[in-house]
JSON list of C-alpha atoms in Angstrom, two decimals:
[
{"chain": "P", "resi": 19, "resn": "MET", "atom": "CA", "xyz": [6.90, 20.87, 12.06]},
{"chain": "P", "resi": 20, "resn": "ASN", "atom": "CA", "xyz": [3.13, 20.34, 12.00]},
{"chain": "P", "resi": 21, "resn": "GLN", "atom": "CA", "xyz": [1.35, 19.03, 15.06]},
{"chain": "P", "resi": 22, "resn": "TRP", "atom": "CA", "xyz": [0.28, 15.63, 13.72]},
{"chain": "P", "resi": 23, "resn": "TRP", "atom": "CA", "xyz": [3.73, 14.71, 12.49]},
{"chain": "P", "resi": 24, "resn": "GLN", "atom": "CA", "xyz": [5.58, 15.51, 15.72]},
{"chain": "P", "resi": 25, "resn": "TRP", "atom": "CA", "xyz": [5.87, 11.82, 16.53]},
{"chain": "P", "resi": 26, "resn": "GLN", "atom": "CA", "xyz": [8.58, 11.26, 13.92]},
{"chain": "P", "resi": 27, "resn": "GLY", "atom": "CA", "xyz": [12.02, 12.84, 14.05]},
{"chain": "P", "resi": 28, "resn": "SER", "atom": "CA", "xyz": [13.64, 14.54, 11.10]},
{"chain": "P", "resi": 29, "resn": "GLU", "atom": "CA", "xyz": [15.47, 11.36, 10.17]},
{"chain": "P", "resi": 30, "resn": "ALA", "atom": "CA", "xyz": [12.66, 8.95, 11.07]},
{"chain": "P", "resi": 31, "resn": "ASP", "atom": "CA", "xyz": [11.66, 6.07, 8.81]},
{"chain": "P", "resi": 32, "resn": "THR", "atom": "CA", "xyz": [8.60, 7.02, 6.74]},
{"chain": "P", "resi": 33, "resn": "SER", "atom": "CA", "xyz": [8.11, 3.63, 5.07]},
{"chain": "P", "resi": 34, "resn": "ASN", "atom": "CA", "xyz": [4.88, 2.88, 6.96]},
{"chain": "P", "resi": 35, "resn": "SER", "atom": "CA", "xyz": [3.34, 6.35, 6.65]},
{"chain": "P", "resi": 36, "resn": "TYR", "atom": "CA", "xyz": [0.80, 7.26, 4.00]},
{"chain": "P", "resi": 37, "resn": "ALA", "atom": "CA", "xyz": [-1.31, 10.21, 2.89]},
{"chain": "P", "resi": 38, "resn": "VAL", "atom": "CA", "xyz": [-4.47, 9.62, 0.89]},
{"chain": "P", "resi": 39, "resn": "ILE", "atom": "CA", "xyz": [-5.68, 12.74, -0.93]},
{"chain": "P", "resi": 40, "resn": "GLY", "atom": "CA", "xyz": [-9.36, 12.38, -1.80]},
{"chain": "P", "resi": 41, "resn": "VAL", "atom": "CA", "xyz": [-11.51, 10.06, 0.31]},
{"chain": "P", "resi": 42, "resn": "GLY", "atom": "CA", "xyz": [-14.39, 9.11, -1.93]},
{"chain": "P", "resi": 43, "resn": "ARG", "atom": "CA", "xyz": [-15.21, 5.43, -2.45]},
{"chain": "P", "resi": 44, "resn": "PHE", "atom": "CA", "xyz": [-11.77, 4.61, -3.89]},
{"chain": "P", "resi": 45, "resn": "GLY", "atom": "CA", "xyz": [-9.75, 6.65, -1.39]},
{"chain": "P", "resi": 46, "resn": "SER", "atom": "CA", "xyz": [-11.76, 5.38, 1.55]},
{"chain": "P", "resi": 47, "resn": "ALA", "atom": "CA", "xyz": [-11.11, 1.78, 0.47]},
{"chain": "P", "resi": 48, "resn": "VAL", "atom": "CA", "xyz": [-7.37, 2.50, 0.37]},
{"chain": "P", "resi": 49, "resn": "CYS", "atom": "CA", "xyz": [-7.50, 4.10, 3.85]},
{"chain": "P", "resi": 50, "resn": "LYS", "atom": "CA", "xyz": [-9.47, 1.19, 5.29]},
{"chain": "P", "resi": 51, "resn": "GLU", "atom": "CA", "xyz": [-7.00, -1.42, 4.02]},
{"chain": "P", "resi": 52, "resn": "LEU", "atom": "CA", "xyz": [-3.97, 0.56, 5.21]},
{"chain": "P", "resi": 53, "resn": "LEU", "atom": "CA", "xyz": [-5.48, 1.05, 8.66]},
{"chain": "P", "resi": 54, "resn": "ARG", "atom": "CA", "xyz": [-6.34, -2.65, 8.86]},
{"chain": "P", "resi": 55, "resn": "HIS", "atom": "CA", "xyz": [-2.63, -3.40, 8.53]},
{"chain": "P", "resi": 56, "resn": "GLY", "atom": "CA", "xyz": [-1.63, -0.90, 11.21]},
{"chain": "P", "resi": 57, "resn": "ALA", "atom": "CA", "xyz": [-0.20, 1.78, 8.90]},
{"chain": "P", "resi": 58, "resn": "GLU", "atom": "CA", "xyz": [-0.06, 5.47, 9.81]},
{"chain": "P", "resi": 59, "resn": "VAL", "atom": "CA", "xyz": [-2.58, 7.21, 7.54]},
{"chain": "P", "resi": 60, "resn": "LEU", "atom": "CA", "xyz": [-3.30, 10.88, 6.92]},
{"chain": "P", "resi": 61, "resn": "ALA", "atom": "CA", "xyz": [-6.56, 11.37, 5.00]},
{"chain": "P", "resi": 62, "resn": "ILE", "atom": "CA", "xyz": [-7.12, 14.62, 3.11]},
{"chain": "P", "resi": 63, "resn": "ASP", "atom": "CA", "xyz": [-10.14, 15.97, 1.26]},
{"chain": "P", "resi": 64, "resn": "ASN", "atom": "CA", "xyz": [-11.52, 19.43, 0.52]},
{"chain": "P", "resi": 65, "resn": "ASN", "atom": "CA", "xyz": [-15.03, 18.29, 1.44]},
{"chain": "P", "resi": 66, "resn": "GLN", "atom": "CA", "xyz": [-16.05, 18.30, 5.12]},
{"chain": "P", "resi": 67, "resn": "ARG", "atom": "CA", "xyz": [-18.81, 15.75, 4.54]},
{"chain": "P", "resi": 68, "resn": "ALA", "atom": "CA", "xyz": [-16.34, 13.26, 3.02]},
{"chain": "P", "resi": 69, "resn": "ILE", "atom": "CA", "xyz": [-14.03, 13.69, 6.00]},
{"chain": "P", "resi": 70, "resn": "ASP", "atom": "CA", "xyz": [-16.92, 13.26, 8.46]},
{"chain": "P", "resi": 71, "resn": "GLU", "atom": "CA", "xyz": [-18.01, 10.03, 6.73]},
{"chain": "P", "resi": 72, "resn": "LEU", "atom": "CA", "xyz": [-14.46, 8.70, 6.91]},
{"chain": "P", "resi": 73, "resn": "ARG", "atom": "CA", "xyz": [-14.23, 9.48, 10.62]},
{"chain": "P", "resi": 74, "resn": "GLN", "atom": "CA", "xyz": [-17.42, 7.48, 11.15]},
{"chain": "P", "resi": 75, "resn": "MET", "atom": "CA", "xyz": [-15.63, 4.50, 9.61]},
{"chain": "P", "resi": 76, "resn": "ASP", "atom": "CA", "xyz": [-12.67, 4.91, 11.98]},
{"chain": "P", "resi": 77, "resn": "THR", "atom": "CA", "xyz": [-12.75, 7.57, 14.69]},
{"chain": "P", "resi": 78, "resn": "ALA", "atom": "CA", "xyz": [-9.00, 7.27, 15.27]},
{"chain": "P", "resi": 79, "resn": "ILE", "atom": "CA", "xyz": [-7.97, 8.23, 11.74]},
{"chain": "P", "resi": 80, "resn": "GLU", "atom": "CA", "xyz": [-6.17, 11.53, 11.21]},
{"chain": "P", "resi": 81, "resn": "ALA", "atom": "CA", "xyz": [-8.37, 13.25, 8.64]},
{"chain": "P", "resi": 82, "resn": "ARG", "atom": "CA", "xyz": [-8.23, 16.87, 7.53]},
{"chain": "P", "resi": 83, "resn": "VAL", "atom": "CA", "xyz": [-10.11, 19.26, 5.27]},
{"chain": "P", "resi": 84, "resn": "VAL", "atom": "CA", "xyz": [-7.43, 20.72, 2.99]},
{"chain": "P", "resi": 85, "resn": "ASP", "atom": "CA", "xyz": [-7.28, 22.35, -0.43]},
{"chain": "P", "resi": 86, "resn": "CYS", "atom": "CA", "xyz": [-5.13, 19.81, -2.30]},
{"chain": "P", "resi": 87, "resn": "THR", "atom": "CA", "xyz": [-4.03, 22.44, -4.83]},
{"chain": "P", "resi": 88, "resn": "ASP", "atom": "CA", "xyz": [-2.50, 24.64, -2.10]},
{"chain": "P", "resi": 89, "resn": "GLU", "atom": "CA", "xyz": [1.14, 23.66, -1.52]},
{"chain": "P", "resi": 90, "resn": "GLU", "atom": "CA", "xyz": [1.42, 25.39, 1.84]},
{"chain": "P", "resi": 91, "resn": "ALA", "atom": "CA", "xyz": [-1.82, 23.81, 3.08]},
{"chain": "P", "resi": 92, "resn": "LEU", "atom": "CA", "xyz": [-0.64, 20.33, 2.08]},
{"chain": "P", "resi": 93, "resn": "ARG", "atom": "CA", "xyz": [2.74, 20.95, 3.72]},
{"chain": "P", "resi": 94, "resn": "ALA", "atom": "CA", "xyz": [1.09, 22.16, 6.94]},
{"chain": "P", "resi": 95, "resn": "ALA", "atom": "CA", "xyz": [-1.15, 19.10, 7.00]},
{"chain": "P", "resi": 96, "resn": "GLY", "atom": "CA", "xyz": [1.87, 16.78, 6.79]},
{"chain": "P", "resi": 97, "resn": "ALA", "atom": "CA", "xyz": [1.31, 15.40, 3.29]},
{"chain": "P", "resi": 98, "resn": "LEU", "atom": "CA", "xyz": [4.91, 16.11, 2.28]},
{"chain": "P", "resi": 99, "resn": "ASP", "atom": "CA", "xyz": [6.32, 14.27, 5.31]},
{"chain": "P", "resi": 100, "resn": "VAL", "atom": "CA", "xyz": [5.05, 10.76, 4.52]},
{"chain": "P", "resi": 101, "resn": "GLY", "atom": "CA", "xyz": [6.69, 7.97, 2.58]},
{"chain": "P", "resi": 102, "resn": "THR", "atom": "CA", "xyz": [3.86, 7.32, 0.12]},
{"chain": "P", "resi": 103, "resn": "VAL", "atom": "CA", "xyz": [1.08, 9.56, -1.16]},
{"chain": "P", "resi": 104, "resn": "VAL", "atom": "CA", "xyz": [-2.01, 8.21, -2.93]},
{"chain": "P", "resi": 105, "resn": "VAL", "atom": "CA", "xyz": [-3.70, 10.94, -4.99]},
{"chain": "P", "resi": 106, "resn": "ALA", "atom": "CA", "xyz": [-7.15, 9.34, -5.08]},
{"chain": "P", "resi": 107, "resn": "ILE", "atom": "CA", "xyz": [-9.07, 12.28, -6.56]},
{"chain": "P", "resi": 108, "resn": "SER", "atom": "CA", "xyz": [-9.98, 12.03, -10.24]},
{"chain": "P", "resi": 109, "resn": "GLU", "atom": "CA", "xyz": [-11.87, 15.24, -10.95]},
{"chain": "P", "resi": 110, "resn": "PRO", "atom": "CA", "xyz": [-11.23, 17.97, -11.61]},
{"chain": "P", "resi": 111, "resn": "ILE", "atom": "CA", "xyz": [-8.26, 16.61, -13.54]},
{"chain": "P", "resi": 112, "resn": "GLY", "atom": "CA", "xyz": [-6.28, 19.79, -12.89]},
{"chain": "P", "resi": 113, "resn": "ALA", "atom": "CA", "xyz": [-6.55, 19.26, -9.14]},
{"chain": "P", "resi": 114, "resn": "SER", "atom": "CA", "xyz": [-5.21, 15.69, -9.28]},
{"chain": "P", "resi": 115, "resn": "ILE", "atom": "CA", "xyz": [-2.30, 16.77, -11.49]},
{"chain": "P", "resi": 116, "resn": "THR", "atom": "CA", "xyz": [-1.50, 19.73, -9.24]},
{"chain": "P", "resi": 117, "resn": "ALA", "atom": "CA", "xyz": [-1.61, 17.62, -6.08]},
{"chain": "P", "resi": 118, "resn": "THR", "atom": "CA", "xyz": [0.68, 15.02, -7.69]},
{"chain": "P", "resi": 119, "resn": "LEU", "atom": "CA", "xyz": [3.16, 17.69, -8.71]},
{"chain": "P", "resi": 120, "resn": "ILE", "atom": "CA", "xyz": [3.15, 19.31, -5.25]},
{"chain": "P", "resi": 121, "resn": "VAL", "atom": "CA", "xyz": [3.82, 16.14, -3.26]},
{"chain": "P", "resi": 122, "resn": "ARG", "atom": "CA", "xyz": [6.47, 14.99, -5.72]},
{"chain": "P", "resi": 123, "resn": "ASP", "atom": "CA", "xyz": [8.38, 18.26, -6.21]},
{"chain": "P", "resi": 124, "resn": "GLY", "atom": "CA", "xyz": [7.33, 20.51, -3.33]},
{"chain": "P", "resi": 125, "resn": "GLU", "atom": "CA", "xyz": [10.25, 22.06, -1.46]},
{"chain": "P", "resi": 126, "resn": "GLY", "atom": "CA", "xyz": [11.44, 19.76, 1.32]},
{"chain": "P", "resi": 127, "resn": "SER", "atom": "CA", "xyz": [9.17, 16.89, 0.27]},
{"chain": "P", "resi": 128, "resn": "ARG", "atom": "CA", "xyz": [10.14, 13.55, 1.86]},
{"chain": "P", "resi": 129, "resn": "VAL", "atom": "CA", "xyz": [7.68, 11.60, -0.31]},
{"chain": "P", "resi": 130, "resn": "ARG", "atom": "CA", "xyz": [9.35, 8.61, -1.95]},
{"chain": "P", "resi": 131, "resn": "GLN", "atom": "CA", "xyz": [6.39, 7.18, -3.89]},
{"chain": "P", "resi": 132, "resn": "VAL", "atom": "CA", "xyz": [3.36, 8.82, -5.52]},
{"chain": "P", "resi": 133, "resn": "ILE", "atom": "CA", "xyz": [0.43, 6.74, -6.74]},
{"chain": "P", "resi": 134, "resn": "ALA", "atom": "CA", "xyz": [-2.33, 8.59, -8.59]},
{"chain": "P", "resi": 135, "resn": "ARG", "atom": "CA", "xyz": [-5.80, 7.72, -9.83]},
{"chain": "P", "resi": 136, "resn": "ALA", "atom": "CA", "xyz": [-6.68, 8.43, -13.47]},
{"chain": "P", "resi": 137, "resn": "THR", "atom": "CA", "xyz": [-9.89, 8.46, -15.48]},
{"chain": "P", "resi": 138, "resn": "SER", "atom": "CA", "xyz": [-8.47, 8.22, -19.01]},
{"chain": "P", "resi": 139, "resn": "ASP", "atom": "CA", "xyz": [-5.33, 7.36, -20.94]},
{"chain": "P", "resi": 140, "resn": "LEU", "atom": "CA", "xyz": [-4.56, 11.06, -21.42]},
{"chain": "P", "resi": 141, "resn": "HIS", "atom": "CA", "xyz": [-4.99, 11.71, -17.70]},
{"chain": "P", "resi": 142, "resn": "GLU", "atom": "CA", "xyz": [-2.59, 8.84, -17.00]},
{"chain": "P", "resi": 143, "resn": "LYS", "atom": "CA", "xyz": [0.05, 10.30, -19.35]},
{"chain": "P", "resi": 144, "resn": "MET", "atom": "CA", "xyz": [-0.21, 13.70, -17.67]},
{"chain": "P", "resi": 145, "resn": "LEU", "atom": "CA", "xyz": [0.08, 12.23, -14.18]},
{"chain": "P", "resi": 146, "resn": "ARG", "atom": "CA", "xyz": [3.18, 10.27, -15.14]},
{"chain": "P", "resi": 147, "resn": "ARG", "atom": "CA", "xyz": [4.67, 13.38, -16.72]},
{"chain": "P", "resi": 148, "resn": "VAL", "atom": "CA", "xyz": [4.41, 15.33, -13.45]},
{"chain": "P", "resi": 149, "resn": "GLY", "atom": "CA", "xyz": [5.95, 12.54, -11.39]},
{"chain": "P", "resi": 150, "resn": "ALA", "atom": "CA", "xyz": [3.44, 9.80, -10.53]},
{"chain": "P", "resi": 151, "resn": "ASP", "atom": "CA", "xyz": [5.31, 6.51, -9.98]},
{"chain": "P", "resi": 152, "resn": "LYS", "atom": "CA", "xyz": [2.19, 4.43, -10.56]},
{"chain": "P", "resi": 153, "resn": "VAL", "atom": "CA", "xyz": [-1.23, 5.22, -12.03]},
{"chain": "P", "resi": 154, "resn": "VAL", "atom": "CA", "xyz": [-4.37, 3.21, -11.29]},
{"chain": "P", "resi": 155, "resn": "PHE", "atom": "CA", "xyz": [-7.94, 3.35, -12.54]},
{"chain": "P", "resi": 156, "resn": "PRO", "atom": "CA", "xyz": [-10.80, 3.65, -10.05]},
{"chain": "P", "resi": 157, "resn": "SER", "atom": "CA", "xyz": [-12.96, 1.06, -8.35]},
{"chain": "P", "resi": 158, "resn": "LYS", "atom": "CA", "xyz": [-13.56, 0.20, -4.71]},
{"chain": "P", "resi": 159, "resn": "MET", "atom": "CA", "xyz": [-12.10, -3.27, -5.20]},
{"chain": "P", "resi": 160, "resn": "GLN", "atom": "CA", "xyz": [-8.95, -1.83, -6.73]},
{"chain": "P", "resi": 161, "resn": "GLY", "atom": "CA", "xyz": [-8.70, 0.60, -3.81]},
{"chain": "P", "resi": 162, "resn": "THR", "atom": "CA", "xyz": [-8.63, -2.33, -1.40]},
{"chain": "P", "resi": 163, "resn": "ARG", "atom": "CA", "xyz": [-6.08, -4.13, -3.58]},
{"chain": "P", "resi": 164, "resn": "LEU", "atom": "CA", "xyz": [-3.86, -1.04, -3.74]},
{"chain": "P", "resi": 165, "resn": "GLY", "atom": "CA", "xyz": [-3.92, -0.71, 0.05]},
{"chain": "P", "resi": 166, "resn": "MET", "atom": "CA", "xyz": [-2.87, -4.33, 0.35]},
{"chain": "P", "resi": 167, "resn": "GLU", "atom": "CA", "xyz": [-0.03, -3.90, -2.17]},
{"chain": "P", "resi": 168, "resn": "LEU", "atom": "CA", "xyz": [1.30, -0.88, -0.28]},
{"chain": "P", "resi": 169, "resn": "VAL", "atom": "CA", "xyz": [1.64, -2.68, 3.04]},
{"chain": "P", "resi": 170, "resn": "ARG", "atom": "CA", "xyz": [2.66, -6.01, 1.46]},
{"chain": "P", "resi": 171, "resn": "PRO", "atom": "CA", "xyz": [5.00, -5.09, -1.42]},
{"chain": "P", "resi": 172, "resn": "ASN", "atom": "CA", "xyz": [6.18, -8.67, -1.94]},
{"chain": "P", "resi": 173, "resn": "LEU", "atom": "CA", "xyz": [2.64, -9.92, -2.71]},
{"chain": "P", "resi": 174, "resn": "LEU", "atom": "CA", "xyz": [2.32, -10.72, -6.43]},
{"chain": "P", "resi": 175, "resn": "GLU", "atom": "CA", "xyz": [-0.93, -12.67, -6.80]},
{"chain": "P", "resi": 176, "resn": "ARG", "atom": "CA", "xyz": [-3.76, -13.81, -4.55]},
{"chain": "P", "resi": 177, "resn": "LEU", "atom": "CA", "xyz": [-6.36, -16.51, -5.23]},
{"chain": "P", "resi": 178, "resn": "ARG", "atom": "CA", "xyz": [-9.22, -16.42, -2.76]},
{"chain": "P", "resi": 179, "resn": "LEU", "atom": "CA", "xyz": [-10.44, -19.92, -1.88]},
{"chain": "P", "resi": 180, "resn": "ASP", "atom": "CA", "xyz": [-13.22, -18.95, 0.54]},
{"chain": "P", "resi": 181, "resn": "ASP", "atom": "CA", "xyz": [-13.99, -16.33, 3.19]},
{"chain": "P", "resi": 182, "resn": "ARG", "atom": "CA", "xyz": [-10.96, -17.34, 5.27]},
{"chain": "P", "resi": 183, "resn": "ASN", "atom": "CA", "xyz": [-8.37, -19.00, 3.07]},
{"chain": "P", "resi": 184, "resn": "SER", "atom": "CA", "xyz": [-6.29, -17.98, 0.06]},
{"chain": "P", "resi": 185, "resn": "ILE", "atom": "CA", "xyz": [-3.33, -19.03, -2.07]},
{"chain": "P", "resi": 186, "resn": "GLU", "atom": "CA", "xyz": [-0.68, -16.34, -2.56]},
{"chain": "P", "resi": 187, "resn": "GLU", "atom": "CA", "xyz": [2.37, -15.96, -4.76]},
{"chain": "P", "resi": 188, "resn": "ILE", "atom": "CA", "xyz": [4.97, -13.82, -3.01]},
{"chain": "P", "resi": 189, "resn": "LYS", "atom": "CA", "xyz": [8.54, -12.73, -3.50]},
{"chain": "P", "resi": 190, "resn": "VAL", "atom": "CA", "xyz": [10.85, -14.51, -1.05]},
{"chain": "P", "resi": 191, "resn": "PRO", "atom": "CA", "xyz": [11.16, -12.19, 2.00]},
{"chain": "P", "resi": 192, "resn": "SER", "atom": "CA", "xyz": [14.70, -11.01, 2.69]},
{"chain": "P", "resi": 193, "resn": "SER", "atom": "CA", "xyz": [14.66, -12.73, 6.10]},
{"chain": "P", "resi": 194, "resn": "PHE", "atom": "CA", "xyz": [14.03, -16.09, 4.37]},
{"chain": "P", "resi": 195, "resn": "VAL", "atom": "CA", "xyz": [16.92, -15.81, 1.89]},
{"chain": "P", "resi": 196, "resn": "GLY", "atom": "CA", "xyz": [19.63, -18.44, 2.38]},
{"chain": "P", "resi": 197, "resn": "GLN", "atom": "CA", "xyz": [17.44, -20.66, 4.55]},
{"chain": "P", "resi": 198, "resn": "SER", "atom": "CA", "xyz": [15.98, -24.01, 3.62]},
{"chain": "P", "resi": 199, "resn": "LEU", "atom": "CA", "xyz": [12.28, -24.79, 3.84]},
{"chain": "P", "resi": 200, "resn": "ARG", "atom": "CA", "xyz": [13.17, -27.26, 6.60]},
{"chain": "P", "resi": 201, "resn": "ASP", "atom": "CA", "xyz": [14.85, -24.48, 8.62]},
{"chain": "P", "resi": 202, "resn": "LEU", "atom": "CA", "xyz": [11.94, -22.11, 8.10]},
{"chain": "P", "resi": 203, "resn": "ASN", "atom": "CA", "xyz": [9.25, -24.72, 8.85]},
{"chain": "P", "resi": 204, "resn": "LEU", "atom": "CA", "xyz": [6.52, -22.38, 7.63]},
{"chain": "P", "resi": 205, "resn": "ARG", "atom": "CA", "xyz": [3.74, -24.81, 8.57]},
{"chain": "P", "resi": 206, "resn": "LYS", "atom": "CA", "xyz": [4.81, -24.80, 12.22]},
{"chain": "P", "resi": 207, "resn": "ASN", "atom": "CA", "xyz": [6.00, -21.19, 12.56]},
{"chain": "P", "resi": 208, "resn": "TYR", "atom": "CA", "xyz": [3.45, -19.40, 10.34]},
{"chain": "P", "resi": 209, "resn": "ASN", "atom": "CA", "xyz": [0.68, -21.97, 9.87]},
{"chain": "P", "resi": 210, "resn": "VAL", "atom": "CA", "xyz": [0.93, -21.83, 6.07]},
{"chain": "P", "resi": 211, "resn": "SER", "atom": "CA", "xyz": [1.67, -24.57, 3.55]},
{"chain": "P", "resi": 212, "resn": "VAL", "atom": "CA", "xyz": [4.26, -24.21, 0.78]},
{"chain": "P", "resi": 213, "resn": "LEU", "atom": "CA", "xyz": [2.82, -25.34, -2.56]},
{"chain": "P", "resi": 214, "resn": "ALA", "atom": "CA", "xyz": [5.70, -24.29, -4.81]},
{"chain": "P", "resi": 215, "resn": "ALA", "atom": "CA", "xyz": [9.03, -22.48, -4.76]},
{"chain": "P", "resi": 216, "resn": "GLY", "atom": "CA", "xyz": [11.73, -21.40, -7.17]},
{"chain": "P", "resi": 217, "resn": "PRO", "atom": "CA", "xyz": [12.38, -18.94, -10.04]},
{"chain": "P", "resi": 218, "resn": "SER", "atom": "CA", "xyz": [9.27, -17.37, -11.58]},
{"chain": "P", "resi": 219, "resn": "ASN", "atom": "CA", "xyz": [9.60, -19.36, -14.81]},
{"chain": "P", "resi": 220, "resn": "GLN", "atom": "CA", "xyz": [10.67, -22.62, -13.16]},
{"chain": "P", "resi": 221, "resn": "LEU", "atom": "CA", "xyz": [8.65, -23.19, -10.01]},
{"chain": "P", "resi": 222, "resn": "THR", "atom": "CA", "xyz": [9.00, -26.54, -8.27]},
{"chain": "P", "resi": 223, "resn": "VAL", "atom": "CA", "xyz": [5.64, -27.86, -7.08]},
{"chain": "P", "resi": 224, "resn": "ASN", "atom": "CA", "xyz": [5.78, -29.48, -3.62]},
{"chain": "P", "resi": 225, "resn": "PRO", "atom": "CA", "xyz": [9.46, -28.56, -3.20]},
{"chain": "P", "resi": 226, "resn": "PRO", "atom": "CA", "xyz": [11.71, -30.70, -0.97]},
{"chain": "P", "resi": 227, "resn": "ALA", "atom": "CA", "xyz": [12.46, -29.55, 2.58]},
{"chain": "P", "resi": 228, "resn": "SER", "atom": "CA", "xyz": [16.10, -29.16, 1.57]},
{"chain": "P", "resi": 229, "resn": "HIS", "atom": "CA", "xyz": [15.28, -26.41, -0.95]},
{"chain": "P", "resi": 230, "resn": "VAL", "atom": "CA", "xyz": [17.25, -23.25, -0.06]},
{"chain": "P", "resi": 231, "resn": "LEU", "atom": "CA", "xyz": [15.50, -19.99, -0.95]},
{"chain": "P", "resi": 232, "resn": "ASN", "atom": "CA", "xyz": [17.24, -17.34, -3.05]},
{"chain": "P", "resi": 233, "resn": "ALA", "atom": "CA", "xyz": [16.45, -13.63, -3.23]},
{"chain": "P", "resi": 234, "resn": "SER", "atom": "CA", "xyz": [15.18, -13.86, -6.82]},
{"chain": "P", "resi": 235, "resn": "GLU", "atom": "CA", "xyz": [12.78, -16.71, -6.15]},
{"chain": "P", "resi": 236, "resn": "LEU", "atom": "CA", "xyz": [9.05, -16.88, -5.49]},
{"chain": "P", "resi": 237, "resn": "LEU", "atom": "CA", "xyz": [6.96, -18.79, -2.97]},
{"chain": "P", "resi": 238, "resn": "VAL", "atom": "CA", "xyz": [3.43, -20.05, -3.49]},
{"chain": "P", "resi": 239, "resn": "VAL", "atom": "CA", "xyz": [1.80, -20.49, -0.08]},
{"chain": "P", "resi": 240, "resn": "MET", "atom": "CA", "xyz": [-1.66, -21.40, 1.19]},
{"chain": "P", "resi": 241, "resn": "GLY", "atom": "CA", "xyz": [-3.34, -20.55, 4.48]},
{"chain": "P", "resi": 242, "resn": "SER", "atom": "CA", "xyz": [-5.81, -18.32, 6.26]},
{"chain": "P", "resi": 243, "resn": "SER", "atom": "CA", "xyz": [-5.78, -14.60, 5.58]},
{"chain": "P", "resi": 244, "resn": "GLU", "atom": "CA", "xyz": [-4.46, -13.93, 9.08]},
{"chain": "P", "resi": 245, "resn": "ALA", "atom": "CA", "xyz": [-1.61, -16.42, 8.68]},
{"chain": "P", "resi": 246, "resn": "LEU", "atom": "CA", "xyz": [-0.62, -15.13, 5.24]},
{"chain": "P", "resi": 247, "resn": "GLU", "atom": "CA", "xyz": [-0.60, -11.52, 6.42]},
{"chain": "P", "resi": 248, "resn": "ALA", "atom": "CA", "xyz": [1.72, -12.50, 9.28]},
{"chain": "P", "resi": 249, "resn": "LEU", "atom": "CA", "xyz": [4.46, -13.49, 6.81]},
{"chain": "P", "resi": 250, "resn": "PRO", "atom": "CA", "xyz": [7.31, -10.95, 6.45]},
{"chain": "P", "resi": 251, "resn": "SER", "atom": "CA", "xyz": [6.32, -8.31, 3.88]},
{"chain": "P", "resi": 252, "resn": "HIS", "atom": "CA", "xyz": [9.79, -7.41, 2.57]}
]
């Protein structure tokens, strides 16, 4: 077992562990958002300068110079021991496809989700063919959004109101299922306001306190970024 990954046992939960392969502008944005939410992040790039620049952003990050087309090198770095891998490199195309294939199908891989960056429709098709679960197209803003989606999988939409406050549409967290809005008292316990609740095609605006939340329902909530991020994410 490689040195960095000694903290987790062979049966440990990997749901909050991520590897980002390629730390240019897009990959760095993903890393930054994941770190902001307290995730365990392994950053990988074949360029020493890119790794050095990332370490300047956060000195505590685990970042390594690795050839992403070398299966043994990726395994030794710990990239096959995480729950989610983001293949953030786009060129050369062969390298991104190879890295996606390795983390998905490499012997002993524990990776449960692979998200890859593409530069064209053909590139997207090839990435999906070798096992990418999701393909995204590059921009720094999308990198930040992807990082947020990874650590908050129940977040569906966000409307930014100002520098501090937003409105979010989220899937009802499992810990809220079967409870009424009165029982949850989200204003008191989480400092957020409930604007709507119910099935996606039949939301009730300003729902009554007696409304009991079901697993298939959505919540529309408003509050500060800090308060919204404190809501359960699953």
